[in-house]
Coordinates of C-alpha atoms and ligand atoms in Angstrom, one line a residue:
M1 CA -108.4 -110.8 69.9
K2 CA -111.2 -110.2 67.4
E3 CA -113.8 -112.1 69.5
F4 CA -113.3 -109.8 72.5
K5 CA -115.3 -106.7 73.4
N6 CA -113.9 -103.1 73.5
E7 CA -112.9 -103.1 77.1
T8 CA -110.8 -106.3 76.8
K9 CA -109.3 -105.2 73.5
C10 CA -108.2 -101.9 75.0
L11 CA -106.1 -103.9 77.5
H12 CA -105.0 -107.0 75.6
S13 CA -105.0 -106.5 71.8
G14 CA -101.8 -106.1 69.8
Y15 CA -99.3 -107.6 72.2
E16 CA -99.2 -110.8 74.2
G17 CA -96.1 -111.4 76.3
T18 CA -94.7 -114.8 75.8
N19 CA -93.3 -117.1 78.5
G20 CA -91.0 -115.2 80.8
N21 CA -91.2 -111.9 78.8
P22 CA -92.7 -108.6 79.8
R23 CA -96.4 -108.3 80.2
A24 CA -96.3 -104.6 79.4
I25 CA -95.6 -103.6 75.8
P26 CA -91.8 -103.2 75.7
I27 CA -90.2 -100.0 74.3
I28 CA -87.9 -101.2 71.5
Q29 CA -85.9 -98.0 71.4
S30 CA -83.6 -99.0 68.4
T31 CA -83.3 -97.5 65.0
T32 CA -81.7 -100.7 63.7
F33 CA -82.2 -104.5 63.7
K34 CA -79.3 -106.9 63.0
Y35 CA -79.3 -110.0 60.9
D36 CA -77.0 -113.0 60.5
S37 CA -76.7 -113.0 56.8
S38 CA -77.1 -110.5 54.0
E39 CA -79.7 -112.9 52.4
D40 CA -81.9 -112.5 55.4
M41 CA -81.7 -108.7 55.0
A42 CA -82.3 -108.9 51.2
D43 CA -85.6 -110.8 51.7
L44 CA -86.8 -108.0 54.0
F45 CA -85.9 -105.4 51.5
D46 CA -87.8 -107.3 48.8
L47 CA -90.8 -107.6 51.1
K48 CA -90.5 -111.4 50.9
T49 CA -90.4 -111.9 54.6
N50 CA -91.8 -110.0 57.6
G51 CA -89.4 -108.3 59.9
Y52 CA -87.8 -105.1 61.1
F53 CA -84.6 -103.5 59.7
Y54 CA -84.9 -99.8 60.2
S55 CA -87.4 -97.9 62.4
R56 CA -88.2 -95.2 59.8
L57 CA -90.3 -97.9 58.1
A58 CA -91.5 -99.9 61.1
N59 CA -90.8 -100.6 64.7
P60 CA -92.2 -103.4 66.9
T61 CA -93.5 -101.1 69.7
N62 CA -95.3 -99.0 67.2
D63 CA -96.7 -102.1 65.5
Y64 CA -98.1 -103.6 68.8
V65 CA -100.0 -100.4 69.4
A66 CA -101.1 -100.0 65.8
Q67 CA -102.4 -103.6 65.9
K68 CA -104.5 -102.8 69.1
I69 CA -106.1 -99.9 67.3
A70 CA -106.7 -102.0 64.1
D71 CA -108.4 -104.6 66.4
L72 CA -110.6 -102.0 68.1
E73 CA -111.7 -100.6 64.7
G74 CA -112.2 -104.0 63.1
G75 CA -109.5 -103.5 60.5
V76 CA -106.9 -105.9 59.0
G77 CA -103.9 -103.6 59.8
A78 CA -102.8 -100.2 60.9
V79 CA -99.9 -97.8 60.8
L80 CA -99.0 -95.3 63.5
T81 CA -97.9 -91.9 62.3
S82 CA -96.1 -89.0 64.0
S83 CA -99.3 -86.8 64.0
G84 CA -102.9 -86.8 63.0
Q85 CA -102.0 -84.5 60.1
A86 CA -99.6 -87.1 58.8
A87 CA -102.3 -89.7 59.0
S88 CA -104.8 -87.6 57.0
F89 CA -102.1 -86.9 54.4
Y90 CA -100.9 -90.5 54.1
S91 CA -104.5 -91.9 54.0
I92 CA -105.1 -90.0 50.8
F93 CA -101.6 -89.7 49.2
N94 CA -101.3 -93.5 49.4
I95 CA -103.9 -93.8 46.6
C96 CA -103.6 -90.6 44.6
Q97 CA -101.1 -88.4 42.8
S98 CA -100.9 -85.0 41.0
G99 CA -103.9 -84.6 38.7
D100 CA -106.3 -86.5 41.0
H101 CA -109.4 -85.3 42.8
I102 CA -110.9 -85.9 46.2
V103 CA -114.4 -85.3 47.6
S104 CA -114.4 -84.1 51.2
S105 CA -117.0 -83.1 53.7
S106 CA -116.7 -79.4 54.5
A107 CA -117.3 -80.2 58.2
I108 CA -113.7 -81.1 59.1
Y109 CA -110.9 -80.1 61.4
G110 CA -109.3 -76.7 60.4
G111 CA -105.9 -78.2 60.1
T112 CA -107.2 -80.9 57.7
F113 CA -108.9 -78.2 55.7
N114 CA -105.6 -76.3 55.3
L115 CA -103.8 -79.5 54.4
F116 CA -106.4 -80.3 51.7
A117 CA -107.2 -76.8 50.3
V118 CA -103.8 -75.3 50.4
T119 CA -100.9 -77.7 50.7
M120 CA -102.2 -80.7 48.8
K121 CA -103.6 -78.4 46.2
K122 CA -100.1 -77.2 45.6
M123 CA -99.2 -80.8 45.0
G124 CA -101.7 -80.9 42.2
I125 CA -104.5 -82.7 44.1
D126 CA -107.9 -81.0 43.9
F127 CA -110.6 -81.1 46.5
T128 CA -114.3 -80.5 46.3
F129 CA -115.9 -79.7 49.6
V130 CA -119.5 -80.9 50.1
S131 CA -121.9 -80.2 53.0
P132 CA -122.3 -83.1 55.4
D133 CA -126.1 -82.6 54.8
A134 CA -125.7 -82.9 51.0
T135 CA -128.3 -85.0 49.3
E136 CA -127.3 -88.1 47.3
D137 CA -127.7 -86.0 44.1
E138 CA -125.5 -83.2 45.4
L139 CA -122.8 -85.8 46.5
N140 CA -122.9 -87.5 43.1
N141 CA -122.4 -84.2 41.3
A142 CA -119.2 -83.6 43.2
F143 CA -117.5 -86.6 41.5
R144 CA -115.2 -86.4 38.5
E145 CA -113.5 -88.9 36.3
N146 CA -110.3 -88.6 38.4
T147 CA -111.9 -88.7 41.9
K148 CA -110.0 -91.2 44.1
A149 CA -111.5 -91.0 47.5
V150 CA -114.2 -89.5 49.8
F151 CA -113.2 -88.0 53.2
A152 CA -115.3 -87.1 56.2
E153 CA -115.3 -87.1 60.0
T154 CA -117.6 -89.2 62.1
L155 CA -118.1 -86.4 64.6
A156 CA -116.7 -83.2 63.2
N157 CA -114.2 -81.1 65.1
P158 CA -115.3 -78.4 66.1
A159 CA -118.7 -78.3 64.3
L160 CA -119.9 -81.5 66.1
V161 CA -121.8 -82.6 63.0
V162 CA -122.5 -86.3 62.8
T163 CA -121.8 -87.7 59.4
D164 CA -124.2 -90.1 57.8
I165 CA -121.4 -92.6 57.1
E166 CA -123.7 -95.1 55.3
K167 CA -124.8 -92.4 52.9
F168 CA -121.3 -91.3 52.2
A169 CA -120.1 -95.0 51.8
K170 CA -122.9 -95.8 49.4
I171 CA -122.1 -92.9 47.1
A172 CA -118.3 -93.5 47.3
H173 CA -118.7 -97.1 46.4
A174 CA -121.1 -96.3 43.6
H175 CA -118.2 -94.3 42.1
K176 CA -115.7 -97.2 42.9
V177 CA -113.7 -95.2 45.4
P178 CA -113.1 -95.8 49.1
L179 CA -114.5 -93.8 52.0
I180 CA -111.9 -92.5 54.5
I181 CA -113.3 -91.6 57.9
D182 CA -111.5 -89.5 60.5
N183 CA -112.9 -91.1 63.7
T184 CA -110.9 -89.0 66.2
F185 CA -113.8 -87.5 68.2
A186 CA -115.9 -90.6 68.3
T187 CA -113.2 -93.2 68.9
P188 CA -114.0 -96.9 68.3
I189 CA -115.7 -96.9 71.7
L190 CA -118.6 -94.8 70.4
C191 CA -118.4 -95.7 66.7
K192 CA -116.7 -98.2 64.4
P193 CA -117.0 -96.6 61.0
I194 CA -116.0 -99.9 59.2
D195 CA -119.3 -101.4 60.4
F196 CA -121.1 -98.7 58.4
G197 CA -119.1 -99.1 55.2
A198 CA -116.0 -97.0 55.7
D199 CA -112.9 -98.5 54.1
I200 CA -110.1 -96.5 55.8
V201 CA -110.3 -95.1 59.3
I202 CA -107.8 -92.5 60.6
H203 CA -107.3 -90.8 63.9
S204 CA -105.4 -88.1 65.6
T205 CA -104.3 -90.2 68.5
T206 CA -103.3 -86.9 70.2
K207 CA -106.9 -86.6 71.3
Y208 CA -108.9 -89.2 73.3
M209 CA -106.7 -92.2 72.5
D210 CA -103.7 -90.6 74.2
G211 CA -106.2 -88.7 76.4
H212 CA -103.7 -87.0 78.7
G213 CA -102.2 -84.4 76.4
L214 CA -98.9 -86.1 76.2
C215 CA -98.0 -87.1 72.7
V216 CA -98.9 -85.9 69.2
G217 CA -99.7 -88.9 67.0
G218 CA -101.9 -90.4 64.4
V219 CA -103.0 -93.8 62.9
V220 CA -104.4 -95.1 59.7
V221 CA -106.5 -98.3 59.8
D222 CA -107.2 -100.4 56.7
S223 CA -110.5 -102.3 56.8
G224 CA -109.3 -104.7 54.1
N225 CA -112.7 -104.5 52.5
F226 CA -112.1 -102.3 49.5
D227 CA -111.6 -104.2 46.3
W228 CA -108.9 -102.2 44.5
E229 CA -108.7 -104.6 41.6
K230 CA -112.4 -104.5 40.9
S231 CA -112.4 -100.7 41.1
G232 CA -109.7 -100.5 38.4
K233 CA -108.8 -96.9 39.5
Y234 CA -105.7 -97.7 41.5
P235 CA -102.7 -98.8 39.3
C236 CA -100.5 -97.8 42.2
L237 CA -101.8 -100.9 44.0
T238 CA -102.7 -103.2 41.2
E239 CA -99.8 -102.8 38.9
P240 CA -96.1 -103.5 39.5
D241 CA -94.1 -101.1 41.8
E242 CA -90.8 -100.4 40.1
S243 CA -89.2 -99.5 43.5
Y244 CA -89.8 -103.1 44.6
H245 CA -88.6 -105.0 41.5
G246 CA -92.1 -105.1 40.0
L247 CA -94.0 -106.4 43.0
T248 CA -97.8 -105.8 42.8
Y249 CA -99.3 -105.0 46.2
T250 CA -102.8 -106.5 45.6
E251 CA -101.3 -109.7 44.3
T252 CA -98.8 -110.2 47.1
F253 CA -100.6 -108.7 50.1
K254 CA -104.2 -109.3 49.1
N255 CA -106.6 -107.3 51.4
A256 CA -103.7 -105.7 53.2
A257 CA -102.3 -104.1 50.0
Y258 CA -103.2 -100.6 51.0
I259 CA -101.7 -100.6 54.5
T260 CA -98.6 -102.5 53.3
K261 CA -98.0 -100.0 50.5
M262 CA -98.2 -97.2 53.1
V263 CA -95.3 -98.6 55.1
A264 CA -93.3 -99.8 52.1
Q265 CA -93.6 -96.6 50.1
L266 CA -94.8 -93.6 52.2
M267 CA -92.9 -94.5 55.4
R268 CA -89.9 -95.4 53.4
D269 CA -89.9 -92.1 51.5
L270 CA -91.5 -89.6 53.9
G271 CA -90.8 -91.3 57.3
S272 CA -93.5 -89.7 59.6
I273 CA -93.1 -92.3 62.3
P274 CA -93.8 -91.8 66.0
S275 CA -91.0 -92.6 68.5
P276 CA -91.4 -96.0 70.2
H277 CA -91.5 -94.1 73.5
N278 CA -94.5 -92.1 72.4
S279 CA -96.3 -95.2 71.2
F280 CA -95.7 -96.7 74.6
L281 CA -97.4 -93.7 76.2
L282 CA -100.2 -93.9 73.7
N283 CA -100.8 -97.4 74.7
I284 CA -101.3 -96.5 78.4
G285 CA -104.0 -94.1 77.2
L286 CA -105.6 -96.8 75.1
E287 CA -105.9 -99.1 78.1
T288 CA -108.4 -96.8 79.8
L289 CA -110.0 -95.4 76.7
H290 CA -113.4 -97.1 77.4
L291 CA -113.6 -95.7 80.9
R292 CA -112.6 -92.2 80.0
I293 CA -115.0 -91.9 77.0
Q294 CA -117.9 -93.0 79.2
R295 CA -117.0 -90.3 81.8
H296 CA -116.3 -87.7 79.2
Y297 CA -119.8 -88.4 77.8
E298 CA -121.6 -88.3 81.2
N299 CA -120.0 -85.0 82.2
A300 CA -120.6 -83.4 78.8
I301 CA -124.3 -84.3 78.6
K302 CA -124.8 -83.0 82.2
I303 CA -123.2 -79.7 81.3
A304 CA -125.1 -79.5 78.0
K305 CA -128.4 -80.0 79.8
H306 CA -127.3 -77.4 82.5
L307 CA -126.5 -74.8 79.8
E308 CA -129.4 -75.6 77.4
H309 CA -131.8 -73.3 79.1
N310 CA -129.4 -70.7 80.4
E311 CA -130.5 -67.2 79.2
K312 CA -126.9 -66.1 78.3
I313 CA -126.5 -69.0 75.9
E314 CA -127.8 -68.4 72.4
W315 CA -127.4 -72.0 71.1
I316 CA -125.8 -75.2 72.1
R317 CA -124.5 -78.3 70.3
C318 CA -124.1 -81.7 71.7
P319 CA -125.5 -84.5 69.4
A320 CA -126.6 -86.5 72.4
L321 CA -129.1 -83.8 73.4
E322 CA -132.6 -84.7 72.2
S323 CA -133.1 -81.2 70.9
D324 CA -129.9 -81.4 68.7
K325 CA -130.3 -81.4 64.9
N326 CA -128.1 -84.5 64.7
Y327 CA -129.7 -86.5 67.5
D328 CA -131.1 -89.1 65.2
L329 CA -127.7 -89.6 63.6
A330 CA -126.1 -89.7 67.0
K331 CA -128.5 -92.5 67.9
K332 CA -127.5 -94.4 64.8
Y333 CA -123.8 -93.9 64.8
L334 CA -122.9 -93.1 68.5
S335 CA -125.5 -95.2 70.4
G336 CA -127.1 -91.9 71.4
K337 CA -124.0 -90.7 73.1
S338 CA -121.4 -88.2 72.2
C339 CA -117.8 -87.3 73.1
G340 CA -116.7 -84.8 75.8
V341 CA -116.6 -81.9 73.4
I342 CA -119.6 -79.6 73.3
S343 CA -120.0 -76.2 71.6
F344 CA -122.2 -73.3 72.3
G345 CA -122.7 -69.6 71.4
I346 CA -122.8 -66.9 74.0
K347 CA -125.3 -64.1 73.4
G348 CA -123.4 -60.9 72.5
G349 CA -121.2 -62.4 69.8
K350 CA -117.5 -62.7 69.5
E351 CA -116.7 -60.1 72.1
K352 CA -118.7 -61.7 74.9
S353 CA -117.4 -65.1 73.9
V354 CA -113.8 -64.0 74.4
E355 CA -114.8 -62.3 77.7
F356 CA -116.4 -65.5 79.0
I357 CA -113.4 -67.8 78.3
N358 CA -111.1 -65.3 79.9
K359 CA -113.1 -65.5 83.1
L360 CA -112.7 -69.3 83.4
N361 CA -110.4 -70.7 86.1
L362 CA -110.4 -74.5 86.3
I363 CA -111.1 -74.8 82.6
A364 CA -107.9 -73.8 80.7
I365 CA -107.7 -72.0 77.4
A366 CA -105.9 -74.4 75.2
T367 CA -105.6 -75.3 71.5
H368 CA -106.1 -78.9 72.7
V369 CA -109.3 -80.9 72.9
A370 CA -110.3 -84.4 74.0
D371 CA -108.1 -84.4 77.0
A372 CA -108.7 -85.7 80.6
K373 CA -108.4 -82.1 81.8
S374 CA -111.2 -79.6 80.7
C375 CA -110.2 -76.9 78.3
V376 CA -111.9 -74.3 76.1
L377 CA -111.3 -72.5 72.8
H378 CA -112.8 -69.9 70.6
P379 CA -112.0 -71.3 67.1
A380 CA -112.8 -68.1 65.2
S381 CA -110.0 -66.2 66.9
S382 CA -107.5 -69.2 67.1
T383 CA -107.5 -72.5 65.2
H384 CA -109.8 -71.3 62.5
R385 CA -108.5 -67.7 62.1
Q386 CA -107.2 -68.4 58.6
L387 CA -110.8 -69.1 57.4
T388 CA -113.0 -66.4 56.0
D389 CA -116.4 -65.8 57.5
E390 CA -117.9 -67.6 54.5
Q391 CA -115.6 -70.6 55.0
L392 CA -116.4 -70.6 58.7
D393 CA -120.1 -70.8 57.9
K394 CA -119.5 -73.6 55.4
A395 CA -117.6 -75.5 58.1
G396 CA -120.5 -74.9 60.5
I397 CA -118.6 -72.6 62.9
P398 CA -120.3 -69.4 63.8
N399 CA -118.0 -66.7 65.0
N400 CA -119.3 -66.9 68.6
L401 CA -118.8 -70.6 68.8
I402 CA -117.1 -71.7 72.0
R403 CA -115.7 -75.2 72.0
L404 CA -115.6 -76.8 75.4
S405 CA -113.7 -80.0 75.9
V406 CA -115.2 -81.5 79.0
G407 CA -112.7 -83.4 81.0
I408 CA -113.1 -86.2 83.5
E409 CA -113.0 -84.0 86.7
N410 CA -115.9 -84.0 89.0
V411 CA -118.7 -82.5 86.9
D412 CA -119.9 -80.2 89.7
D413 CA -116.5 -78.4 89.8
I414 CA -116.7 -77.9 86.0
I415 CA -120.2 -76.5 86.2
A416 CA -119.3 -74.2 89.1
D417 CA -116.5 -72.7 87.0
I418 CA -118.8 -72.2 84.0
D419 CA -121.5 -70.6 86.2
Q420 CA -119.1 -68.1 87.8
A421 CA -117.7 -67.1 84.4
L422 CA -121.2 -66.7 82.9
S423 CA -122.5 -64.6 85.8
S424 CA -119.6 -62.2 85.5
I425 CA -120.2 -61.2 81.9
Ligands
LIG501 C1 -106.4 -82.7 66.0 C2 -107.1 -83.3 64.8 C3 -106.4 -83.7 63.7 C4 -104.9 -83.4 63.5 O1 -104.2 -84.2 64.4 P1 -102.8 -83.8 65.0 O2 -102.5 -84.9 65.9 O3 -103.0 -82.5 65.8 O4 -101.8 -83.6 63.9 C5 -107.1 -84.3 62.6 N1 -108.4 -84.5 62.7 C6 -109.1 -84.2 63.8 C7 -110.6 -84.5 63.9 C8 -108.5 -83.6 64.9 O5 -109.2 -83.3 66.0

């Protein structure tokens, strides 16, 4: 399906019903797959043939949907995970171990920050956080001998900073490590990070891909472009794996080594798989992704322009606004558009911000974003409350920041709700 455009891939990639079989992706709700001989089974366990034997490692429904996302992102393969958090963890842990180091943008999702700075640190993996605006020199200085990857978000949640992916890729590659990009907010409809040099792309599919607030999930996509052998830093991929009788991933699976190892090792040992039923629901979301993203954007930019000159608003962020500090980056990486999430600060600080969101009716207070239904959050008092004021600043989140996830309702109804709440504070 590589030759088709986004809209067509959203509907057709990943699964093609054969003669007389279902046109919709079937839900293969089975833990187990049966075989005629133990030799058939042995070949699967040795990774000598392709096939399914146990859904902790792989399941056909999950794989159809993963392949659709791989196709949309322009990758050679993908794996669905049970959450976006699992995808972030797998994307890094697949190529590093205790004693290693990662360079990460500081403008990342709060949950990812906790995963990196607290939980993975306990596992002996160190992170250096760099500003997304860091110069090439500053980025270079963050590297160590044991650095194994660079991590950033295309369009950061909730800071809405657009990452200069080409700059990050160039520096990562100069140090012989891959760039991992979390493309959750942009989706492949607005940006395909692989086109700009990213090697691995991940998503929380919980957000726009699902789009209806139904299922928590994630995905890791392998571009197939990173040369693990040439880098020389990844014996886990280029030297024999004892748990598979000395198989070497790069030798056997070539440019799908990274993604194959993720299934063969991490899924086998950690098992963060989504249920096939959730993947089925995710696929329904994917089929309309291109329509929804366009409407999310149209509604969001109208609301941003409406609020831009409101006297009760101190500042507003939407990278598609010409006045936005990242407008040039948005033009380069998001075709001048943005997602449905905008953020703004209410004059009067934290107190007025909380008062404002309490007055909203149609727009719900929810920890969720990137959903068909509009919702709102005050990160400093909810998702990011573990962060100190200094860490909040570093992540680009002032304490009066309100994150508004603009849905696909009629935009006039959303604006009316915002206006009545603003006028009552
Ligand atoms: C929500 C989110 C995550 C975590 O995903 P879950 O599906 O909630 O585990 C990771 N990255 C970004 C950018 C997110 O918005």
